[in-house]
């Protein structure tokens, strides 16, 4: 069997880094002060547990995990993606607590 080209080897290394070593410290995430929309797919190359940790570590963040989706959501679910991102930028940030969750 032919060994992968250097380009393919590099892509595999990058994929591994995205999947298992995001290299974002919790301390760095805590410094983000602006509203943030954290997006991931439930079949994303970035593990959902990392996506959730990122959202939990950013004070003013919303988390959107898209069902049946990978890392290419903007391509394959573009209408839904554009709607959610458009809403995020057009609406003022609000904290969702136990009393305002369904408003």
PDB file of C-alpha atoms in Angstrom:
ATOM      1  CA  UNK A   1       0.000   0.000   0.000  1.00  0.00           C
ATOM      2  CA  UNK A   2       1.278   3.431  -0.933  1.00  0.00           C
ATOM      3  CA  UNK A   3       2.016   5.756   1.992  1.00  0.00           C
ATOM      4  CA  UNK A   4       0.064   9.037   2.202  1.00  0.00           C
ATOM      5  CA  UNK A   5       1.504  12.152   0.613  1.00  0.00           C
ATOM      6  CA  UNK A   6       3.015  14.864   2.858  1.00  0.00           C
ATOM      7  CA  UNK A   7      -0.108  16.975   2.268  1.00  0.00           C
ATOM      8  CA  UNK A   8      -2.403  14.179   3.439  1.00  0.00           C
ATOM      9  CA  UNK A   9      -0.194  13.542   6.474  1.00  0.00           C
ATOM     10  CA  UNK A  10      -0.430  17.234   7.370  1.00  0.00           C
ATOM     11  CA  UNK A  11      -4.227  17.192   6.992  1.00  0.00           C
ATOM     12  CA  UNK A  12      -4.442  14.155   9.271  1.00  0.00           C
ATOM     13  CA  UNK A  13      -2.324  15.922  11.903  1.00  0.00           C
ATOM     14  CA  UNK A  14      -4.590  18.981  11.743  1.00  0.00           C
ATOM     15  CA  UNK A  15      -7.679  16.809  12.029  1.00  0.00           C
ATOM     16  CA  UNK A  16      -6.202  15.114  15.094  1.00  0.00           C
ATOM     17  CA  UNK A  17      -5.449  18.497  16.695  1.00  0.00           C
ATOM     18  CA  UNK A  18      -8.999  19.715  16.093  1.00  0.00           C
ATOM     19  CA  UNK A  19     -10.456  16.510  17.477  1.00  0.00           C
ATOM     20  CA  UNK A  20      -8.349  15.889  20.546  1.00  0.00           C
ATOM     21  CA  UNK A  21      -6.207  18.910  21.364  1.00  0.00           C
ATOM     22  CA  UNK A  22      -8.043  22.176  20.812  1.00  0.00           C
ATOM     23  CA  UNK A  23      -5.254  24.160  22.567  1.00  0.00           C
ATOM     24  CA  UNK A  24      -7.622  26.716  24.037  1.00  0.00           C
ATOM     25  CA  UNK A  25      -7.158  27.143  27.756  1.00  0.00           C
ATOM     26  CA  UNK A  26     -10.056  27.780  30.089  1.00  0.00           C
ATOM     27  CA  UNK A  27      -8.238  30.912  31.257  1.00  0.00           C
ATOM     28  CA  UNK A  28      -8.131  32.227  27.682  1.00  0.00           C
ATOM     29  CA  UNK A  29     -11.834  31.547  27.214  1.00  0.00           C
ATOM     30  CA  UNK A  30     -12.670  33.400  30.445  1.00  0.00           C
ATOM     31  CA  UNK A  31     -11.154  36.565  28.946  1.00  0.00           C
ATOM     32  CA  UNK A  32     -13.756  36.720  26.163  1.00  0.00           C
ATOM     33  CA  UNK A  33     -16.284  39.351  27.185  1.00  0.00           C
ATOM     34  CA  UNK A  34     -18.408  39.875  24.100  1.00  0.00           C
ATOM     35  CA  UNK A  35     -21.483  37.811  23.270  1.00  0.00           C
ATOM     36  CA  UNK A  36     -20.415  34.638  21.502  1.00  0.00           C
ATOM     37  CA  UNK A  37     -22.303  32.011  19.542  1.00  0.00           C
ATOM     38  CA  UNK A  38     -20.561  28.657  19.942  1.00  0.00           C
ATOM     39  CA  UNK A  39     -21.612  26.267  17.178  1.00  0.00           C
ATOM     40  CA  UNK A  40     -20.907  22.584  16.721  1.00  0.00           C
ATOM     41  CA  UNK A  41     -22.430  19.493  15.215  1.00  0.00           C
ATOM     42  CA  UNK A  42     -23.192  16.360  17.168  1.00  0.00           C
ATOM     43  CA  UNK A  43     -20.952  14.513  14.665  1.00  0.00           C
ATOM     44  CA  UNK A  44     -18.386  17.320  14.432  1.00  0.00           C
ATOM     45  CA  UNK A  45     -14.656  16.747  14.146  1.00  0.00           C
ATOM     46  CA  UNK A  46     -14.411  18.898  17.282  1.00  0.00           C
ATOM     47  CA  UNK A  47     -15.830  16.704  20.011  1.00  0.00           C
ATOM     48  CA  UNK A  48     -19.138  17.950  21.461  1.00  0.00           C
ATOM     49  CA  UNK A  49     -17.663  17.801  24.983  1.00  0.00           C
ATOM     50  CA  UNK A  50     -15.036  20.360  23.880  1.00  0.00           C
ATOM     51  CA  UNK A  51     -17.693  22.539  22.249  1.00  0.00           C
ATOM     52  CA  UNK A  52     -19.758  22.477  25.451  1.00  0.00           C
ATOM     53  CA  UNK A  53     -16.713  23.286  27.581  1.00  0.00           C
ATOM     54  CA  UNK A  54     -15.927  26.256  25.335  1.00  0.00           C
ATOM     55  CA  UNK A  55     -19.477  27.591  25.716  1.00  0.00           C
ATOM     56  CA  UNK A  56     -19.476  27.055  29.486  1.00  0.00           C
ATOM     57  CA  UNK A  57     -16.193  28.945  29.780  1.00  0.00           C
ATOM     58  CA  UNK A  58     -17.310  32.063  27.890  1.00  0.00           C
ATOM     59  CA  UNK A  59     -19.471  34.239  30.092  1.00  0.00           C
ATOM     60  CA  UNK A  60     -21.854  35.651  27.475  1.00  0.00           C
ATOM     61  CA  UNK A  61     -22.236  32.688  25.173  1.00  0.00           C
ATOM     62  CA  UNK A  62     -24.988  30.783  23.489  1.00  0.00           C
ATOM     63  CA  UNK A  63     -24.427  27.150  22.563  1.00  0.00           C
ATOM     64  CA  UNK A  64     -25.904  25.581  19.452  1.00  0.00           C
ATOM     65  CA  UNK A  65     -25.238  21.880  18.858  1.00  0.00           C
ATOM     66  CA  UNK A  66     -26.802  20.930  15.534  1.00  0.00           C
ATOM     67  CA  UNK A  67     -28.284  17.414  15.385  1.00  0.00           C
ATOM     68  CA  UNK A  68     -27.112  15.091  12.603  1.00  0.00           C
ATOM     69  CA  UNK A  69     -24.393  17.513  11.593  1.00  0.00           C
ATOM     70  CA  UNK A  70     -20.630  17.576  11.275  1.00  0.00           C
ATOM     71  CA  UNK A  71     -18.129  20.368  10.738  1.00  0.00           C
ATOM     72  CA  UNK A  72     -19.671  21.480   7.422  1.00  0.00           C
ATOM     73  CA  UNK A  73     -22.981  22.786   8.759  1.00  0.00           C
ATOM     74  CA  UNK A  74     -22.651  26.154   6.953  1.00  0.00           C
ATOM     75  CA  UNK A  75     -22.568  24.231   3.673  1.00  0.00           C
ATOM     76  CA  UNK A  76     -25.075  21.431   4.179  1.00  0.00           C
ATOM     77  CA  UNK A  77     -27.570  23.219   6.448  1.00  0.00           C
ATOM     78  CA  UNK A  78     -26.989  26.729   5.131  1.00  0.00           C
ATOM     79  CA  UNK A  79     -30.552  28.052   5.527  1.00  0.00           C
ATOM     80  CA  UNK A  80     -30.798  27.001   9.167  1.00  0.00           C
ATOM     81  CA  UNK A  81     -27.239  28.174   9.840  1.00  0.00           C
ATOM     82  CA  UNK A  82     -27.835  31.590   8.240  1.00  0.00           C
ATOM     83  CA  UNK A  83     -31.078  32.049  10.189  1.00  0.00           C
ATOM     84  CA  UNK A  84     -29.523  31.284  13.580  1.00  0.00           C
ATOM     85  CA  UNK A  85     -26.393  33.362  12.939  1.00  0.00           C
ATOM     86  CA  UNK A  86     -28.508  36.231  11.573  1.00  0.00           C
ATOM     87  CA  UNK A  87     -30.713  36.131  14.680  1.00  0.00           C
ATOM     88  CA  UNK A  88     -27.620  36.136  16.891  1.00  0.00           C
ATOM     89  CA  UNK A  89     -26.301  39.326  15.290  1.00  0.00           C
ATOM     90  CA  UNK A  90     -29.655  41.114  15.121  1.00  0.00           C
ATOM     91  CA  UNK A  91     -30.863  40.489  18.681  1.00  0.00           C
ATOM     92  CA  UNK A  92     -29.493  41.852  21.917  1.00  0.00           C
ATOM     93  CA  UNK A  93     -27.772  39.296  24.145  1.00  0.00           C
ATOM     94  CA  UNK A  94     -29.815  38.083  27.088  1.00  0.00           C
ATOM     95  CA  UNK A  95     -29.048  35.637  29.819  1.00  0.00           C
ATOM     96  CA  UNK A  96     -31.332  32.640  29.661  1.00  0.00           C
ATOM     97  CA  UNK A  97     -32.262  31.584  33.160  1.00  0.00           C
ATOM     98  CA  UNK A  98     -34.793  29.135  34.527  1.00  0.00           C
ATOM     99  CA  UNK A  99     -37.603  31.711  34.326  1.00  0.00           C
ATOM    100  CA  UNK A 100     -36.911  33.173  30.877  1.00  0.00           C
ATOM    101  CA  UNK A 101     -36.048  30.048  28.978  1.00  0.00           C
ATOM    102  CA  UNK A 102     -39.250  29.896  26.930  1.00  0.00           C
ATOM    103  CA  UNK A 103     -39.771  33.613  26.224  1.00  0.00           C
TER     104      UNK A 103
END
